[in-house]
Coordinates of C-alpha atoms in Angstrom, one line a residue:
M1 CA 121.9 24.5 -67.3
S2 CA 124.9 23.7 -65.1
D3 CA 123.9 26.4 -62.7
F4 CA 120.5 24.7 -62.2
E5 CA 122.1 21.3 -61.5
Q6 CA 124.4 22.9 -59.0
F7 CA 121.4 24.5 -57.2
D8 CA 119.6 21.1 -57.1
I9 CA 122.6 19.4 -55.5
D10 CA 122.9 22.1 -52.9
F11 CA 119.2 22.0 -52.1
Y12 CA 119.1 18.3 -51.4
Q13 CA 122.5 18.1 -49.7
S14 CA 122.5 15.7 -46.7
N15 CA 125.0 13.7 -44.6
Y16 CA 123.0 10.5 -45.2
T17 CA 124.3 8.3 -48.0
A18 CA 123.4 5.0 -49.5
S19 CA 126.4 3.3 -48.0
D20 CA 125.1 4.1 -44.5
Q21 CA 121.8 2.5 -45.3
E22 CA 123.5 -0.7 -46.5
Q23 CA 125.6 -0.8 -43.4
D24 CA 122.7 -0.5 -41.1
Y25 CA 120.8 -3.2 -42.9
N26 CA 123.7 -5.6 -42.9
G27 CA 124.4 -5.0 -39.2
S28 CA 120.9 -5.7 -38.0
G29 CA 120.6 -8.9 -40.0
T30 CA 116.8 -8.6 -40.6
P31 CA 114.5 -5.6 -41.1
G32 CA 112.4 -6.7 -38.1
S33 CA 115.4 -6.4 -35.8
V34 CA 115.2 -2.6 -36.0
Y35 CA 111.6 -2.8 -34.8
G36 CA 112.6 -5.3 -32.2
S37 CA 115.3 -3.1 -30.9
K38 CA 112.9 -0.2 -30.5
R39 CA 110.4 -2.5 -28.8
G40 CA 113.1 -3.7 -26.4
Q41 CA 114.0 -0.1 -25.6
K42 CA 110.4 0.5 -24.6
G43 CA 110.3 -2.7 -22.6
D44 CA 113.3 -1.6 -20.5
K45 CA 111.3 1.4 -19.2
P46 CA 109.1 0.6 -16.2
Q47 CA 105.4 0.4 -17.3
Q48 CA 103.0 2.6 -15.3
D49 CA 99.9 1.1 -13.7
A50 CA 96.7 1.4 -15.7
F51 CA 94.8 2.5 -12.6
T52 CA 96.3 4.8 -10.1
R53 CA 95.7 4.3 -6.4
P54 CA 93.3 6.9 -4.7
E55 CA 96.1 7.7 -2.2
M56 CA 98.3 9.0 -5.0
L57 CA 95.6 11.2 -6.5
S58 CA 95.0 13.4 -3.4
S59 CA 97.6 14.8 -1.1
Q60 CA 95.4 14.5 2.0
P61 CA 94.7 11.0 3.4
Y62 CA 91.1 9.7 3.6
T63 CA 89.8 10.0 7.2
G64 CA 86.6 7.9 6.7
Q65 CA 84.2 10.6 8.0
I66 CA 80.9 11.2 6.3
F67 CA 80.0 14.8 5.5
Q68 CA 77.5 16.3 7.9
P69 CA 75.7 19.6 7.3
A70 CA 76.5 22.4 9.7
H71 CA 72.9 23.4 10.2
P72 CA 70.1 21.0 11.0
S73 CA 67.3 20.5 8.5
E74 CA 64.6 23.1 8.3
F75 CA 61.9 20.4 8.6
P76 CA 62.8 17.9 11.3
Y77 CA 61.9 14.3 10.8
D78 CA 58.9 13.3 12.8
N79 CA 58.1 9.6 12.8
T80 CA 54.5 9.7 13.8
Y81 CA 53.3 6.9 11.6
P82 CA 52.7 3.5 13.2
D83 CA 55.2 0.7 12.6
S84 CA 52.7 -2.0 12.0
F85 CA 49.0 -2.4 11.1
D86 CA 48.2 -3.5 14.7
E87 CA 48.9 0.1 15.9
E88 CA 46.7 1.8 13.4
P89 CA 43.3 3.1 14.6
P90 CA 40.2 1.4 13.4
L91 CA 38.6 2.5 10.1
L92 CA 35.4 3.7 11.8
E93 CA 37.3 5.8 14.2
E94 CA 39.2 7.5 11.4
L95 CA 35.9 8.2 9.6
G96 CA 34.5 9.7 12.8
I97 CA 31.8 7.0 13.4
N98 CA 31.4 6.1 17.0
F99 CA 28.6 3.6 17.7
D100 CA 28.8 4.3 21.4
H101 CA 28.0 7.9 21.0
I102 CA 25.3 7.2 18.4
W103 CA 23.6 4.8 20.9
Q104 CA 23.8 7.4 23.7
K105 CA 22.3 10.1 21.5
T106 CA 19.6 7.8 20.4
L107 CA 18.7 7.0 24.0
T108 CA 18.7 10.7 24.8
V109 CA 16.2 11.3 22.1
L110 CA 14.0 8.4 23.0
N111 CA 13.9 9.5 26.7
P112 CA 13.1 13.3 26.8
M113 CA 13.5 13.3 30.6
K114 CA 17.0 12.0 30.5
P115 CA 19.7 14.8 30.9
A116 CA 21.8 15.3 27.8
D117 CA 25.6 15.2 27.8
G118 CA 26.7 18.4 26.3
S119 CA 30.2 17.1 25.3
I120 CA 28.7 14.3 23.2
M121 CA 25.8 16.3 21.8
N122 CA 28.2 19.0 20.6
E123 CA 29.8 16.7 18.1
T124 CA 29.3 16.9 14.3
D125 CA 27.9 13.4 13.8
L126 CA 25.8 13.0 10.6
T127 CA 25.7 9.2 10.5
G128 CA 22.6 8.9 12.6
P129 CA 20.7 11.8 10.9
M130 CA 21.4 10.3 7.5
V131 CA 20.1 6.9 8.5
F132 CA 16.9 8.4 10.1
C133 CA 16.2 10.6 7.0
L134 CA 16.5 7.6 4.8
A135 CA 14.3 5.6 7.2
L136 CA 11.7 8.4 7.1
G137 CA 11.7 8.5 3.3
A138 CA 11.6 4.7 3.1
T139 CA 8.5 4.5 5.4
L140 CA 6.8 7.3 3.5
L141 CA 7.5 5.4 0.3
M142 CA 6.0 2.2 1.8
A143 CA 2.9 4.3 2.5
G144 CA 2.7 5.3 -1.2
K145 CA 4.3 8.8 -0.7
V146 CA 7.5 9.6 -2.7
H147 CA 8.8 12.5 -0.6
F148 CA 12.6 12.0 -0.5
G149 CA 13.3 15.4 -2.0
Y150 CA 10.9 17.2 0.4
V151 CA 12.6 15.4 3.4
Y152 CA 16.1 16.5 2.5
G153 CA 15.0 20.0 1.3
M154 CA 13.1 20.8 4.4
S155 CA 15.9 19.4 6.6
A156 CA 18.5 21.6 4.9
L157 CA 16.4 24.8 5.2
G158 CA 15.3 24.0 8.7
C159 CA 18.9 23.5 9.8
I160 CA 19.9 26.9 8.4
T161 CA 17.0 28.6 10.1
I162 CA 17.6 27.0 13.5
Q163 CA 21.3 27.8 13.3
A164 CA 20.6 31.4 12.7
L165 CA 18.2 31.6 15.7
L166 CA 20.6 29.8 18.0
N167 CA 23.5 32.1 17.1
L168 CA 21.2 35.1 17.9
M169 CA 20.0 33.6 21.2
S170 CA 23.2 32.1 22.6
I171 CA 26.5 33.6 23.5
A172 CA 28.5 30.7 22.1
S173 CA 28.3 30.2 18.3
V174 CA 27.0 26.8 16.9
S175 CA 28.0 25.2 13.7
Y176 CA 25.7 24.0 10.9
G177 CA 26.9 20.4 11.4
C178 CA 26.0 20.4 15.1
V179 CA 22.5 21.7 14.4
A180 CA 22.0 19.2 11.6
S181 CA 23.2 16.4 13.9
V182 CA 20.8 17.3 16.7
L183 CA 17.8 17.8 14.5
G184 CA 18.5 14.6 12.6
Y185 CA 18.7 12.5 15.7
C186 CA 15.5 14.0 17.0
L187 CA 13.8 12.9 13.8
L188 CA 13.6 9.4 15.2
P189 CA 10.1 9.8 16.8
M190 CA 8.8 11.0 13.4
V191 CA 10.2 7.8 11.9
I192 CA 8.1 5.9 14.4
L193 CA 5.0 7.8 13.4
S194 CA 5.7 7.2 9.7
S195 CA 6.1 3.5 10.4
Y196 CA 2.7 3.5 12.2
A197 CA 1.2 5.2 9.1
V198 CA 2.2 2.3 6.9
V199 CA -0.2 0.0 8.7
F200 CA -2.8 2.4 10.1
S201 CA -4.4 5.6 8.7
L202 CA -3.6 8.8 10.6
Q203 CA -6.4 10.9 9.1
G204 CA -8.7 11.1 12.1
I205 CA -8.8 12.4 15.7
L206 CA -6.5 9.6 16.9
G207 CA -4.0 10.2 14.2
T208 CA -4.0 14.0 14.8
L209 CA -3.5 13.5 18.6
L210 CA -0.6 11.0 17.9
A211 CA 1.0 13.4 15.5
L212 CA 0.8 16.3 18.1
V213 CA 2.4 14.0 20.7
I214 CA 5.2 13.1 18.2
I215 CA 5.8 16.8 17.4
G216 CA 6.1 17.7 21.1
W217 CA 8.4 14.7 21.6
C218 CA 10.8 15.7 18.8
S219 CA 10.8 19.4 19.8
L220 CA 11.3 18.7 23.5
S221 CA 14.3 16.4 22.8
A222 CA 15.9 18.9 20.4
S223 CA 15.5 21.9 22.7
K224 CA 16.9 19.9 25.6
I225 CA 20.0 19.0 23.7
F226 CA 20.5 22.5 22.4
T227 CA 20.1 24.1 25.8
S228 CA 22.5 21.6 27.3
A229 CA 25.2 21.9 24.7
L230 CA 25.0 25.7 24.4
A231 CA 24.4 26.5 28.1
M232 CA 21.1 28.2 27.5
E233 CA 19.4 27.8 30.9
G234 CA 15.8 28.9 31.0
Q235 CA 15.4 29.2 27.2
Q236 CA 14.2 25.7 26.4
L237 CA 10.7 26.8 25.5
L238 CA 12.0 29.5 23.2
V239 CA 14.1 26.9 21.4
A240 CA 11.4 24.3 21.3
Y241 CA 8.9 26.6 19.5
P242 CA 10.8 26.8 16.1
C243 CA 11.8 23.2 16.4
A244 CA 8.1 22.3 16.8
L245 CA 7.3 24.3 13.6
L246 CA 10.0 22.3 11.7
Y247 CA 8.8 18.9 12.9
G248 CA 5.2 19.9 12.2
L249 CA 6.1 20.0 8.5
F250 CA 7.3 16.4 8.6
A251 CA 4.1 15.5 10.5
L252 CA 2.0 17.0 7.8
M253 CA 3.8 14.9 5.2
T254 CA 3.3 11.8 7.3
V255 CA -0.4 12.3 8.0
F256 CA -1.6 13.6 4.7

């Protein structure tokens, strides 16, 4: 038993005694003075700033230059948009509707002897043809004939046929829109005949002669424009024949 007590004393042996604890307590006066002394020791050290200046973080000073890429952009900036609404083109011009050209084409159709301007007639303008097709269908409707489907159907098939013939006869190729534009503008005399049929009957000798005149008028105007736009000198009669067959179908719908 004595050996166990001796082992216990040797295991917990320390230089700190109870007398040292009493001396430290009496010298400080209050227990808080110990904490105060430690706090004072911390206060003696200079306190570092909470935020470090940027100059102290990097070894190189800031030169104030913005980074610029070495190579230019692959897609350069092109400021082609207008700055204000005053510089924007009109809405009708953006849609491709030019009333001056429409009026010139209409006068060219109404006057078969007037020379046609090939630069204007070569445009793909469908504003006038759509208006004239609607006018023809409306006048036929006023005469008691509902033929809107026939008007648009024969117009589409006729434009395809005339385009194929013109591409075979001319050196320069022609688009479907150009053919539809010319044939649609030359439909204006047929609208006049249909308007006449609303008031008077065309089933007679006078009506037949008037229909033949209108067919010749439409085909002559169309062939004149085609030969002028495609530089087909000396081939106007060859172009006028298929055009006369097409406008003859519209004349049959108008008369009967």
